[in-house]
Amino acid sequence: MIHDRFVTGHGGRKIPIPYQPVDQVGAEERAAFFTKRSIKKESKLDALYAIISMIDLTTLEGADTPGRVRQMCAKAKFPVPSGIDHDFSKHPKARAVPSVAAVCVYPSMVPHAAKALQGTAIHIASVATAFPAGQLPLEIKLADVRAAVSYGADEIDMVINRGAFLSGDYQTVFDEIIQIKEACGDAHLKVILETGELLTYDRVQFASHLAMLAGADFIKTSTGKVTPAATLPVTLVMLNAIKDYYQSTGVRVGMKPAGGIRDSKMAIQYLCMVNEVLGPEWLTPDLFRFGASSLLNDVLKQIYKQVTGRYYYDKIFSID
Amino acid sequence: MSGINLSGAHIAKTTKLFINGEFPRTESGRSYPVKTKDGDILTHLCQASRKDLRNAVAAAQSAQAGWAKKTAYNRAQILYRMAEMLEGRMQEFVANRMLVQGLSNEQASAEVNGAIDALVYYAGFADKYSQVMASVNPVSGPFHNFTTPEPVGLVAMLYDQPFDFSTFMGMIASVICSGNTLVVVFDEPGATLLSEIGEVFKTSDLPAGVVNLLSGHVDELTSHMALHMEIQSILLASTDETRRGDIKEMAVENMKRVVPWDFAQKDLAPIVAFTEAKTIWHPVGL
């Protein structure tokens, strides 16, 4: 690790941001290795149930309505469609399907989600800080965060200031994260790097360390509004950064790949990767999440297939 | 019969599947050799797996609405085009039938001509069956009452009876002419023609996914086909009594219509079998 880049922290303390060049070919090759495994039968079923409990069920559209958010919250609580519930649960192999980890909505939708999820353990995550571009003055970003928290969000997904980051002004990025972390209060902070705009693995690694040193509870790949969103190699680079950070500080930072993870097969590949890079203690909703919307339907479909041995109507799983 | 054979240099290659208008290898990577009557290896066929069936069903499912929505005239044109494309490649089909099953030139030509005729026949029916089957029903009240045929949707065809090319094409044509989409599972000897049949479909403006062809062991795929909830109907071209019974039993789950191929070939019956009657009440204007 190289320690020649610094930011200034509290009280003028100089904090080195560690980095080292990422072997691009190696990272891609290692990530591709996870796509070649075959996880079947019982292990697959275990993975599928685990995936559901790690999903941040997301809707981030201009067309979001309170009704749509309520509908998504209902699905977050009881993922199995009522049309197949009795057929499914009577099966000897079926286990109770867990609820998802969290729902993820815009701040204006947080009150509706909070009302719909009252009395459940499902977290309410809200994107804030002028999501997805992050190109607004800091005061507005902070107000955005405070509003979301006051409405009942207990997790905040912020975007880093890519304009500052890409122009080399790491201090601004660092300071913003610190101030937003303060504005969060008790709410968990997930820092979105938007890796699709950072372009190189070196920058992804550097941004990961910057975010973790500034106090991120989770680092997250993407907003889902930029392609490429989450990819296996980018996630691998971030997981390795989390590992380095854990080894040097003892602090466990969570990981959230988001965007583009549409089917169970891909999700299982991510689980394998987390297990191999960080170990099984990271395989919990407290330290690993999927940001996804259509993934849940596919996982349910796969569970149904594994349990009953037959394919069901697509339509019954995809009422969103 | 894959490969170029102009100079006698036969380059063997695996016959692939036909799914969603493309020619993929089987997801499982499995293949098995097929021999000619004389015992020479003719080609290797893909042994389709459960997942290939799943993909084919997904393709047929997404193609169905668009295919049914095309005008009857357009479906007729496409079926007719299929007949033309088949006719243009007639020699290949005849040669295959002679080589694989030892038919005489006359027998093989008769089969292929029969297949062309069947396509033309159902092309003709595409814009006519509805007039024959539909009715205006007398009701006591100020209403018009119509009954019209609609396609059942996604049909799967399991073909394991002795292969006859003209019967086979007739089945395909009769199912799709009313707007159904089709997933076909068949084995050798017929499946040695899979590439050629797929190429005929592919070059006839037939939308991707309307007909999907899978070669493989029928046994292996039977239960997955019979239990799949997206399949609305099964065309059972099988002489195996046990298999027929098993399929009927498994098909109960989503009340699939299981239609054994016991009708006469050239008739309205196969079209009737894969359509459903829809009745509409319409108030009479004063």
Coordinates of C-alpha atoms in Angstrom, one line a residue:
Chain A
M1 CA 0.0 0.0 0.0
I2 CA 1.2 3.5 -0.9
H3 CA 0.5 6.3 1.7
D4 CA 1.5 9.5 -0.1
R5 CA -2.0 11.0 -0.6
F6 CA -3.4 12.9 2.3
V7 CA -6.6 14.5 3.4
T8 CA -7.0 16.7 6.4
G9 CA -9.3 15.5 9.2
H10 CA -10.6 16.9 12.4
G11 CA -8.2 19.3 14.1
G12 CA -5.9 19.5 11.1
R13 CA -4.9 15.9 11.4
K14 CA -3.3 14.5 8.2
I15 CA -4.9 11.3 7.2
P16 CA -3.2 9.1 4.5
I17 CA -5.5 7.5 2.0
P18 CA -3.9 4.2 1.1
Y19 CA -3.9 2.9 -2.4
Q20 CA -2.0 0.6 -4.7
P21 CA -2.4 -0.1 -8.4
V22 CA -5.0 -2.7 -9.2
D23 CA -4.1 -5.5 -11.5
Q24 CA -6.9 -5.1 -14.0
V25 CA -6.4 -8.3 -15.9
G26 CA -6.0 -10.3 -12.6
A27 CA -9.1 -8.7 -11.1
E28 CA -11.2 -9.5 -14.1
E29 CA -9.9 -13.0 -14.4
R30 CA -10.6 -13.7 -10.7
A31 CA -14.1 -12.3 -11.0
A32 CA -14.8 -14.4 -14.0
F33 CA -13.8 -17.4 -12.0
F34 CA -16.9 -17.0 -9.9
T35 CA -19.2 -17.3 -12.9
K36 CA -17.9 -20.8 -13.6
R37 CA -19.1 -22.5 -10.5
S38 CA -22.2 -24.5 -10.2
I39 CA -24.1 -24.2 -7.0
K40 CA -26.9 -26.8 -6.9
K41 CA -29.7 -28.3 -4.8
E42 CA -29.5 -27.6 -1.0
S43 CA -26.6 -25.1 -1.3
K44 CA -28.5 -23.3 -3.9
L45 CA -31.7 -23.2 -1.9
D46 CA -29.8 -21.9 1.2
A47 CA -28.2 -19.2 -0.9
L48 CA -31.6 -18.2 -2.4
Y49 CA -33.1 -17.7 1.1
A50 CA -30.1 -15.8 2.2
I51 CA -30.3 -13.5 -0.9
I52 CA -33.9 -12.5 0.0
S53 CA -32.9 -11.5 3.5
M54 CA -30.1 -9.3 2.0
I55 CA -32.2 -7.5 -0.6
D56 CA -32.8 -3.7 -0.4
L57 CA -36.0 -3.7 -2.4
T58 CA -35.7 -0.6 -4.5
T59 CA -37.9 1.8 -6.4
L60 CA -36.3 5.1 -7.5
E61 CA -38.4 6.4 -10.3
G62 CA -39.9 9.8 -11.0
A63 CA -43.2 7.9 -11.4
D64 CA -43.1 6.6 -7.8
T65 CA -46.4 7.1 -6.0
P66 CA -47.4 6.4 -2.4
G67 CA -49.5 3.5 -3.7
R68 CA -46.6 2.0 -5.5
V69 CA -44.4 2.3 -2.5
R70 CA -47.1 0.7 -0.3
Q71 CA -47.4 -2.1 -2.7
M72 CA -43.6 -2.6 -2.7
C73 CA -43.6 -2.6 1.1
A74 CA -46.3 -5.3 1.2
K75 CA -44.1 -7.3 -1.0
A76 CA -41.1 -6.6 1.2
K77 CA -42.9 -8.0 4.2
F78 CA -44.4 -11.1 2.5
P79 CA -42.4 -11.8 -0.7
V80 CA -44.4 -14.9 -1.7
P81 CA -47.3 -14.0 -3.9
S82 CA -50.6 -14.9 -2.3
G83 CA -51.7 -16.8 -5.4
I84 CA -49.1 -19.5 -4.7
D85 CA -48.6 -19.1 -1.0
H86 CA -50.8 -22.1 0.1
D87 CA -49.6 -24.3 -2.7
F88 CA -46.0 -23.4 -1.8
S89 CA -46.1 -23.6 2.0
K90 CA -47.8 -27.0 2.1
H91 CA -44.7 -28.5 0.4
P92 CA -42.6 -30.6 2.7
K93 CA -39.4 -29.0 1.4
A94 CA -40.6 -25.4 1.8
R95 CA -39.2 -23.2 4.5
A96 CA -40.7 -19.8 5.6
V97 CA -39.5 -17.2 3.1
P98 CA -37.9 -14.3 5.0
S99 CA -38.8 -10.7 4.5
V100 CA -36.2 -8.5 2.7
A101 CA -33.6 -6.5 4.6
A102 CA -34.8 -3.0 3.6
V103 CA -36.8 -1.0 1.1
C104 CA -35.0 1.8 -0.6
V105 CA -37.0 4.9 -1.8
Y106 CA -36.6 8.6 -2.4
P107 CA -37.0 10.9 0.7
S108 CA -40.5 12.1 -0.3
M109 CA -41.6 8.4 -0.2
V110 CA -40.1 7.7 3.2
P111 CA -43.2 8.6 5.3
H112 CA -45.3 6.2 3.2
A113 CA -42.8 3.4 3.6
A114 CA -42.5 4.1 7.3
K115 CA -46.3 3.8 7.7
A116 CA -46.5 0.6 5.7
L117 CA -43.6 -1.0 7.5
Q118 CA -44.5 0.0 11.1
G119 CA -43.9 -2.8 13.5
T120 CA -41.6 -4.8 11.2
A121 CA -37.8 -5.2 11.4
I122 CA -37.5 -4.1 7.8
H123 CA -35.2 -1.1 7.5
I124 CA -36.1 2.0 5.5
A125 CA -33.2 3.2 3.3
S126 CA -33.5 6.5 1.5
V127 CA -31.3 7.9 -1.2
A128 CA -30.4 11.5 -0.3
T129 CA -27.7 14.1 -1.2
A130 CA -29.3 15.1 -4.5
F131 CA -29.3 11.5 -5.8
P132 CA -28.3 10.5 -8.4
A133 CA -26.0 13.2 -9.7
G134 CA -25.1 14.8 -6.4
Q135 CA -24.5 18.1 -8.2
L136 CA -26.2 20.4 -5.7
P137 CA -24.7 22.7 -3.0
L138 CA -23.8 20.9 0.2
E139 CA -26.4 22.7 2.3
I140 CA -29.1 21.3 0.1
K141 CA -27.6 17.8 0.4
L142 CA -27.5 18.0 4.1
A143 CA -31.1 19.3 4.3
D144 CA -32.0 16.3 2.0
V145 CA -30.4 13.9 4.5
R146 CA -31.9 15.5 7.6
A147 CA -35.4 15.4 6.0
A148 CA -35.1 11.8 5.1
V149 CA -33.9 10.9 8.6
S150 CA -36.7 12.9 10.2
Y151 CA -39.3 11.1 8.0
G152 CA -38.1 7.8 9.4
A153 CA -35.3 6.5 7.3
D154 CA -32.7 4.6 9.3
E155 CA -30.3 4.1 6.4
I156 CA -29.1 6.8 4.1
D157 CA -27.6 6.0 0.6
M158 CA -25.5 9.0 -0.4
V159 CA -23.7 9.7 -3.6
I160 CA -20.1 11.0 -3.5
N161 CA -19.2 14.2 -5.2
R162 CA -17.9 12.7 -8.4
G163 CA -17.2 16.2 -9.9
A164 CA -14.8 16.8 -7.0
F165 CA -13.4 13.3 -7.0
L166 CA -12.6 13.2 -10.7
S167 CA -10.9 16.6 -10.6
G168 CA -8.6 15.4 -7.8
D169 CA -10.2 17.4 -5.0
Y170 CA -10.4 14.5 -2.5
Q171 CA -10.6 16.8 0.4
T172 CA -14.0 18.0 -0.7
V173 CA -15.3 14.5 -1.1
F174 CA -14.0 13.5 2.3
D175 CA -15.4 16.5 4.1
E176 CA -18.8 16.1 2.5
I177 CA -19.0 12.5 3.6
I178 CA -18.1 13.5 7.1
Q179 CA -20.7 16.2 7.3
I180 CA -23.4 13.9 5.8
K181 CA -22.4 11.2 8.3
E182 CA -23.0 13.7 11.1
A183 CA -26.3 14.7 9.6
C184 CA -27.4 11.1 9.6
G185 CA -27.3 10.8 13.3
D186 CA -28.1 7.2 14.2
A187 CA -28.9 6.3 10.7
H188 CA -26.5 4.0 8.8
L189 CA -24.6 5.6 6.0
K190 CA -24.1 3.9 2.7
V191 CA -21.7 5.7 0.3
I192 CA -22.4 5.3 -3.4
L193 CA -19.2 5.5 -5.4
E194 CA -20.9 5.3 -8.8
T195 CA -18.2 3.1 -10.2
G196 CA -19.5 3.4 -13.7
E197 CA -18.3 7.0 -13.7
L198 CA -15.0 6.4 -12.0
L199 CA -13.9 4.3 -15.0
T200 CA -10.8 2.6 -13.5
Y201 CA -10.3 0.1 -10.7
D202 CA -7.6 2.3 -9.2
R203 CA -10.1 5.0 -8.7
V204 CA -12.7 2.6 -7.3
Q205 CA -10.2 1.3 -4.8
F206 CA -9.1 4.8 -3.8
A207 CA -12.7 6.1 -3.5
S208 CA -13.5 3.0 -1.3
H209 CA -10.7 3.9 1.1
L210 CA -11.7 7.5 1.1
A211 CA -15.3 6.7 1.9
M212 CA -14.4 4.2 4.7
L213 CA -12.0 6.6 6.3
A214 CA -14.6 9.3 6.3
G215 CA -17.0 6.9 8.2
A216 CA -19.1 5.0 5.7
D217 CA -21.0 2.0 7.3
F218 CA -21.4 0.5 3.8
I219 CA -19.9 1.2 0.4
K220 CA -22.1 0.8 -2.5
T221 CA -21.2 0.4 -6.2
S222 CA -23.8 2.4 -8.1
T223 CA -27.0 4.4 -8.3
G224 CA -28.5 2.1 -10.9
K225 CA -28.9 5.1 -13.2
V226 CA -25.5 4.8 -14.9
T227 CA -24.2 1.8 -17.0
P228 CA -22.2 -0.1 -16.2
A229 CA -23.7 -0.5 -12.7
A230 CA -22.5 -3.3 -10.4
T231 CA -20.1 -5.7 -12.0
L232 CA -18.2 -8.6 -10.4
P233 CA -14.7 -7.2 -10.9
V234 CA -15.7 -3.8 -9.5
T235 CA -17.2 -5.5 -6.5
L236 CA -14.1 -7.6 -6.1
V237 CA -11.9 -4.5 -5.9
M238 CA -14.2 -2.9 -3.3
L239 CA -14.4 -6.1 -1.2
N240 CA -10.6 -6.2 -1.2
A241 CA -10.5 -2.6 0.0
I242 CA -12.9 -3.5 2.8
K243 CA -10.6 -6.4 3.7
D244 CA -7.6 -4.1 3.8
Y245 CA -9.5 -1.6 5.9
Y246 CA -10.6 -4.3 8.3
Q247 CA -7.1 -5.6 8.7
S248 CA -5.7 -2.2 9.5
T249 CA -8.4 -0.9 11.7
G250 CA -10.5 -3.8 12.8
V251 CA -13.7 -2.1 11.6
R252 CA -16.1 -4.1 9.5
V253 CA -17.6 -2.1 6.6
G254 CA -20.5 -3.5 4.6
M255 CA -20.8 -3.9 0.9
K256 CA -23.8 -3.2 -1.4
P257 CA -23.6 -4.0 -5.1
A258 CA -26.5 -2.3 -6.8
G259 CA -27.9 -2.1 -10.3
G260 CA -27.9 -4.8 -13.0
I261 CA -28.2 -7.8 -10.6
R262 CA -31.3 -9.3 -12.1
D263 CA -31.2 -13.0 -11.6
S264 CA -30.4 -15.5 -8.9
K265 CA -27.4 -16.9 -10.7
M266 CA -25.6 -13.6 -10.6
A267 CA -26.6 -13.0 -7.0
I268 CA -25.2 -16.3 -6.0
Q269 CA -21.9 -15.4 -7.7
Y270 CA -21.7 -12.3 -5.5
L271 CA -22.3 -14.4 -2.4
C272 CA -19.5 -16.8 -3.3
M273 CA -17.2 -13.9 -3.9
V274 CA -18.0 -12.2 -0.5
N275 CA -17.5 -15.6 1.2
E276 CA -14.2 -16.1 -0.4
V277 CA -12.8 -12.6 0.0
L278 CA -14.2 -11.5 3.4
G279 CA -15.4 -14.8 4.9
P280 CA -18.7 -16.0 6.1
E281 CA -19.0 -13.3 8.9
W282 CA -19.8 -10.9 6.1
L283 CA -22.7 -13.0 4.8
T284 CA -25.3 -11.2 6.9
P285 CA -27.8 -8.5 6.0
D286 CA -25.8 -6.3 8.5
L287 CA -22.8 -6.4 6.2
F288 CA -23.9 -7.3 2.8
R289 CA -26.9 -6.1 0.7
F290 CA -28.1 -6.3 -2.8
G291 CA -29.7 -3.2 -4.3
A292 CA -32.3 -4.6 -6.6
S293 CA -35.9 -4.6 -7.8
S294 CA -36.4 -7.5 -10.2
L295 CA -34.0 -9.8 -8.5
L296 CA -36.6 -10.7 -5.8
N297 CA -39.0 -12.1 -8.4
D298 CA -36.3 -14.3 -10.0
V299 CA -35.2 -15.6 -6.6
L300 CA -38.8 -16.5 -5.7
K301 CA -39.2 -18.2 -9.0
Q302 CA -36.0 -20.3 -8.4
I303 CA -37.1 -21.2 -4.9
Y304 CA -40.4 -22.3 -6.2
K305 CA -38.7 -24.4 -8.9
Q306 CA -36.3 -26.0 -6.4
V307 CA -39.0 -26.8 -3.9
T308 CA -41.8 -28.1 -6.1
G309 CA -39.8 -29.2 -9.1
R310 CA -41.8 -27.3 -11.7
Y311 CA -41.9 -23.9 -13.4
Y312 CA -44.7 -21.6 -12.5
Y313 CA -46.3 -18.7 -14.5
D314 CA -43.9 -15.8 -14.8
K315 CA -46.6 -13.4 -14.4
I316 CA -47.5 -14.4 -10.9
F317 CA -44.0 -13.4 -9.6
S318 CA -43.7 -10.1 -11.5
I319 CA -46.6 -8.0 -10.1
D320 CA -44.5 -5.2 -8.8
Chain B
M1 CA -26.6 -33.9 -42.9
S2 CA -24.7 -30.8 -41.9
G3 CA -21.8 -29.6 -43.8
I4 CA -20.9 -28.8 -47.4
N5 CA -20.7 -31.8 -49.6
L6 CA -20.0 -30.4 -53.1
S7 CA -16.6 -31.9 -53.6
G8 CA -17.3 -35.0 -51.5
A9 CA -15.4 -33.4 -48.6
H10 CA -17.9 -33.8 -45.8
I11 CA -17.2 -31.6 -42.8
A12 CA -19.3 -32.9 -39.9
K13 CA -20.6 -30.6 -37.3
T14 CA -23.0 -30.7 -34.5
T15 CA -26.6 -30.0 -35.4
K16 CA -27.7 -27.2 -33.0
L17 CA -31.0 -26.3 -31.4
F18 CA -33.4 -23.7 -32.7
I19 CA -34.6 -21.4 -29.9
N20 CA -35.9 -17.8 -30.3
G21 CA -34.9 -17.6 -33.9
E22 CA -31.3 -18.5 -33.1
F23 CA -29.2 -21.7 -33.3
P24 CA -27.7 -22.1 -29.8
R25 CA -25.9 -25.2 -28.5
T26 CA -27.6 -26.9 -25.7
E27 CA -26.9 -25.3 -22.3
S28 CA -25.8 -28.7 -21.0
G29 CA -23.1 -29.1 -23.6
R30 CA -24.2 -32.7 -24.3
S31 CA -24.5 -34.3 -27.7
Y32 CA -24.9 -37.8 -29.1
P33 CA -24.1 -39.3 -32.5
V34 CA -26.7 -40.4 -35.0
K35 CA -25.9 -43.0 -37.6
T36 CA -27.1 -43.6 -41.1
K37 CA -28.9 -46.8 -42.1
D38 CA -25.4 -48.1 -43.1
G39 CA -23.9 -47.4 -39.7
D40 CA -21.8 -44.4 -40.6
I41 CA -22.0 -41.4 -38.3
L42 CA -24.2 -38.9 -39.9
T43 CA -24.2 -36.1 -37.4
H44 CA -24.1 -35.3 -33.7
L45 CA -27.3 -33.9 -32.2
C46 CA -27.6 -31.7 -29.2
Q47 CA -29.2 -33.4 -26.2
A48 CA -31.4 -30.6 -24.9
S49 CA -31.8 -30.3 -21.2
R50 CA -34.5 -29.0 -18.8
K51 CA -32.9 -25.5 -19.1
D52 CA -33.1 -25.5 -22.9
L53 CA -36.8 -26.3 -22.5
R54 CA -37.2 -23.5 -20.1
N55 CA -35.5 -21.0 -22.4
A56 CA -37.6 -22.2 -25.4
V57 CA -40.8 -21.8 -23.3
A58 CA -39.7 -18.3 -22.3
A59 CA -39.1 -17.4 -26.0
A60 CA -42.4 -18.9 -27.1
Q61 CA -44.1 -17.1 -24.3
S62 CA -42.8 -13.7 -25.2
A63 CA -43.5 -14.3 -28.9
Q64 CA -47.1 -15.4 -28.5
A65 CA -48.9 -12.1 -28.1
G66 CA -47.2 -10.5 -31.1
W67 CA -47.8 -13.5 -33.3
A68 CA -51.5 -13.7 -32.4
K69 CA -51.8 -10.0 -33.0
K70 CA -50.6 -10.2 -36.6
T71 CA -53.4 -10.2 -39.1
A72 CA -54.5 -13.6 -40.3
Y73 CA -53.4 -12.6 -43.8
N74 CA -49.9 -11.9 -42.6
R75 CA -49.7 -15.3 -40.9
A76 CA -51.0 -16.9 -44.1
Q77 CA -48.3 -15.1 -46.1
I78 CA -45.6 -16.3 -43.7
L79 CA -46.8 -19.9 -43.7
Y80 CA -46.9 -19.7 -47.5
R81 CA -43.3 -18.3 -47.5
M82 CA -42.3 -21.3 -45.4
A83 CA -43.6 -23.6 -48.0
E84 CA -41.7 -21.7 -50.7
M85 CA -38.4 -21.9 -48.7
L86 CA -38.9 -25.6 -48.1
E87 CA -39.6 -26.2 -51.7
G88 CA -36.4 -24.4 -52.7
R89 CA -34.4 -26.8 -50.5
M90 CA -36.3 -29.9 -51.3
Q91 CA -33.3 -31.9 -52.5
E92 CA -31.6 -31.6 -49.1
F93 CA -34.7 -32.9 -47.3
V94 CA -35.2 -35.7 -49.7
A95 CA -31.5 -36.8 -49.5
N96 CA -31.7 -36.8 -45.7
R97 CA -34.8 -38.9 -45.6
M98 CA -33.3 -41.4 -48.0
L99 CA -30.0 -41.6 -46.1
V100 CA -31.3 -41.7 -42.6
Q101 CA -34.3 -43.9 -42.9
G102 CA -33.5 -45.7 -46.2
L103 CA -36.6 -44.4 -48.0
S104 CA -36.7 -44.7 -51.8
N105 CA -36.5 -41.5 -53.8
E106 CA -40.2 -41.7 -54.5
Q107 CA -41.1 -42.2 -50.8
A108 CA -38.9 -39.4 -49.6
S109 CA -40.1 -37.0 -52.3
A110 CA -43.7 -37.8 -51.5
E111 CA -43.0 -37.0 -47.8
V112 CA -41.4 -33.6 -48.6
N113 CA -44.0 -32.7 -51.1
G114 CA -46.6 -33.6 -48.4
A115 CA -44.9 -31.2 -46.0
I116 CA -45.0 -28.4 -48.6
D117 CA -48.6 -29.1 -49.3
A118 CA -49.4 -29.0 -45.6
L119 CA -47.8 -25.6 -45.2
V120 CA -49.8 -24.3 -48.2
Y121 CA -52.9 -25.9 -46.9
Y122 CA -52.8 -24.2 -43.4
A123 CA -51.6 -21.0 -45.0
G124 CA -54.9 -21.0 -46.8
F125 CA -56.8 -21.8 -43.6
A126 CA -55.1 -19.0 -41.5
D127 CA -57.6 -16.4 -42.7
K128 CA -60.6 -18.7 -43.1
Y129 CA -60.9 -21.0 -40.0
S130 CA -62.4 -18.2 -38.0
Q131 CA -65.3 -17.8 -40.5
V132 CA -65.9 -21.5 -40.4
M133 CA -65.8 -21.8 -36.6
A134 CA -67.3 -18.6 -35.5
S135 CA -71.0 -18.1 -35.0
V136 CA -73.7 -15.5 -34.3
N137 CA -75.8 -17.0 -31.5
P138 CA -79.5 -16.4 -31.0
V139 CA -80.2 -14.9 -27.6
S140 CA -83.4 -13.6 -26.1
G141 CA -82.6 -10.0 -25.3
P142 CA -81.4 -6.9 -27.0
F143 CA -77.9 -8.2 -27.7
H144 CA -75.7 -9.4 -30.4
N145 CA -73.9 -12.6 -29.3
F146 CA -70.8 -13.8 -31.1
T147 CA -68.5 -16.8 -30.6
T148 CA -65.1 -16.5 -32.1
P149 CA -62.0 -18.8 -31.9
E150 CA -58.9 -17.6 -30.1
P151 CA -55.5 -19.3 -29.9
V152 CA -54.8 -21.2 -26.6
G153 CA -51.4 -19.7 -26.4
L154 CA -48.3 -21.7 -25.9
V155 CA -48.3 -25.2 -27.2
A156 CA -45.7 -27.9 -26.6
M157 CA -45.3 -30.7 -29.0
L158 CA -43.8 -34.0 -28.1
Y159 CA -43.0 -36.2 -31.1
D160 CA -41.8 -39.7 -30.6
Q161 CA -43.9 -41.7 -33.0
P162 CA -42.4 -43.0 -36.2
F163 CA -41.2 -39.9 -38.1
D164 CA -43.1 -38.7 -41.1
F165 CA -41.9 -35.3 -42.4
S166 CA -45.2 -34.4 -43.9
T167 CA -47.2 -35.2 -40.7
F168 CA -44.6 -33.3 -38.7
M169 CA -44.8 -30.1 -40.7
G170 CA -48.6 -30.4 -40.9
M171 CA -48.7 -30.4 -37.1
I172 CA -46.5 -27.4 -36.8
A173 CA -48.5 -25.5 -39.4
S174 CA -51.9 -26.3 -37.9
V175 CA -50.8 -25.2 -34.5
I176 CA -49.2 -21.9 -35.4
C177 CA -51.6 -20.8 -38.1
S178 CA -54.2 -19.6 -35.5
G179 CA -51.6 -17.6 -33.5
N180 CA -50.2 -20.2 -31.1
T181 CA -46.5 -20.5 -30.5
L182 CA -44.8 -23.8 -30.3
V183 CA -42.0 -25.7 -28.6
V184 CA -41.1 -29.0 -30.3
V185 CA -39.2 -31.8 -28.6
F186 CA -38.2 -34.6 -31.0
D187 CA -35.4 -37.2 -31.4
E188 CA -33.7 -38.9 -34.3
P189 CA -34.4 -39.7 -37.1
G190 CA -36.5 -36.5 -37.5
A191 CA -34.2 -34.3 -35.5
T192 CA -31.3 -34.8 -38.0
L193 CA -33.3 -32.3 -40.0
L194 CA -33.4 -29.8 -37.2
S195 CA -31.0 -27.3 -38.7
E196 CA -32.6 -27.4 -42.1
I197 CA -36.1 -26.9 -40.7
G198 CA -34.9 -24.1 -38.5
E199 CA -33.2 -22.5 -41.5
V200 CA -36.5 -22.7 -43.4
F201 CA -38.3 -20.9 -40.5
K202 CA -35.6 -18.4 -40.0
T203 CA -35.7 -17.3 -43.6
S204 CA -39.5 -17.1 -43.9
D205 CA -40.2 -13.9 -41.8
L206 CA -41.5 -16.2 -39.1
P207 CA -41.0 -14.0 -35.9
A208 CA -38.3 -15.4 -33.5
G209 CA -39.7 -17.7 -30.9
V210 CA -42.9 -18.7 -32.7
V211 CA -41.5 -22.2 -33.3
N212 CA -38.7 -23.5 -31.2
L213 CA -37.1 -26.9 -32.0
L214 CA -35.3 -29.1 -29.4
S215 CA -33.6 -32.3 -30.2
G216 CA -32.9 -34.8 -27.4
H217 CA -34.2 -37.7 -25.4
V218 CA -37.9 -37.3 -25.1
D219 CA -37.9 -39.3 -21.8
E220 CA -35.8 -36.8 -20.1
L221 CA -37.9 -33.8 -21.0
T222 CA -41.4 -35.3 -20.7
S223 CA -42.1 -34.4 -17.0
H224 CA -40.6 -30.9 -17.3
M225 CA -42.8 -30.2 -20.2
A226 CA -45.9 -31.7 -18.7
L227 CA -45.4 -29.9 -15.4
H228 CA -44.4 -26.5 -16.8
M229 CA -47.2 -24.0 -15.8
E230 CA -46.6 -21.7 -18.7
I231 CA -47.5 -24.3 -21.3
Q232 CA -51.2 -24.2 -22.1
S233 CA -51.5 -27.3 -24.2
I234 CA -49.6 -30.3 -25.3
L235 CA -49.7 -31.9 -28.7
L236 CA -48.9 -35.5 -28.1
A237 CA -47.6 -37.3 -31.1
S238 CA -46.7 -40.4 -29.3
T239 CA -47.6 -44.1 -29.6
D240 CA -46.2 -44.9 -26.1
E241 CA -49.2 -45.6 -23.9
T242 CA -47.4 -45.2 -20.6
R243 CA -46.0 -41.8 -21.7
R244 CA -49.4 -40.7 -22.8
G245 CA -50.9 -41.6 -19.4
D246 CA -48.1 -40.0 -17.5
I247 CA -48.4 -36.8 -19.4
K248 CA -52.1 -36.6 -18.9
E249 CA -51.7 -37.1 -15.2
M250 CA -49.0 -34.4 -14.8
A251 CA -50.9 -32.0 -17.1
V252 CA -53.7 -31.8 -14.6
E253 CA -51.9 -29.3 -12.4
N254 CA -52.6 -26.3 -14.7
M255 CA -55.3 -28.1 -16.7
K256 CA -53.3 -28.3 -19.8
R257 CA -55.2 -29.4 -22.8
V258 CA -53.5 -32.7 -23.9
V259 CA -54.3 -33.4 -27.5
P260 CA -53.2 -36.8 -28.9
W261 CA -52.5 -36.7 -32.6
D262 CA -55.2 -39.0 -33.6
F263 CA -57.0 -36.9 -36.2
A264 CA -57.0 -37.0 -39.9
Q265 CA -54.2 -34.8 -41.3
K266 CA -56.0 -32.4 -43.6
D267 CA -58.9 -31.1 -41.6
L268 CA -60.0 -28.3 -39.5
A269 CA -59.8 -30.5 -36.4
P270 CA -56.2 -29.6 -35.4
I271 CA -57.0 -25.9 -35.6
V272 CA -60.1 -26.4 -33.5
A273 CA -58.0 -28.4 -31.0
F274 CA -55.7 -25.5 -30.3
T275 CA -58.2 -22.6 -30.2
E276 CA -60.7 -21.6 -27.5
A277 CA -64.1 -20.3 -28.1
K278 CA -64.7 -16.8 -26.9
T279 CA -68.2 -15.5 -26.6
I280 CA -69.0 -11.8 -26.7
W281 CA -72.3 -10.1 -25.8
H282 CA -72.8 -6.7 -27.4
P283 CA -75.8 -4.5 -26.9
V284 CA -77.9 -3.8 -29.9
G285 CA -78.1 -0.1 -30.8
L286 CA -81.5 1.4 -31.0

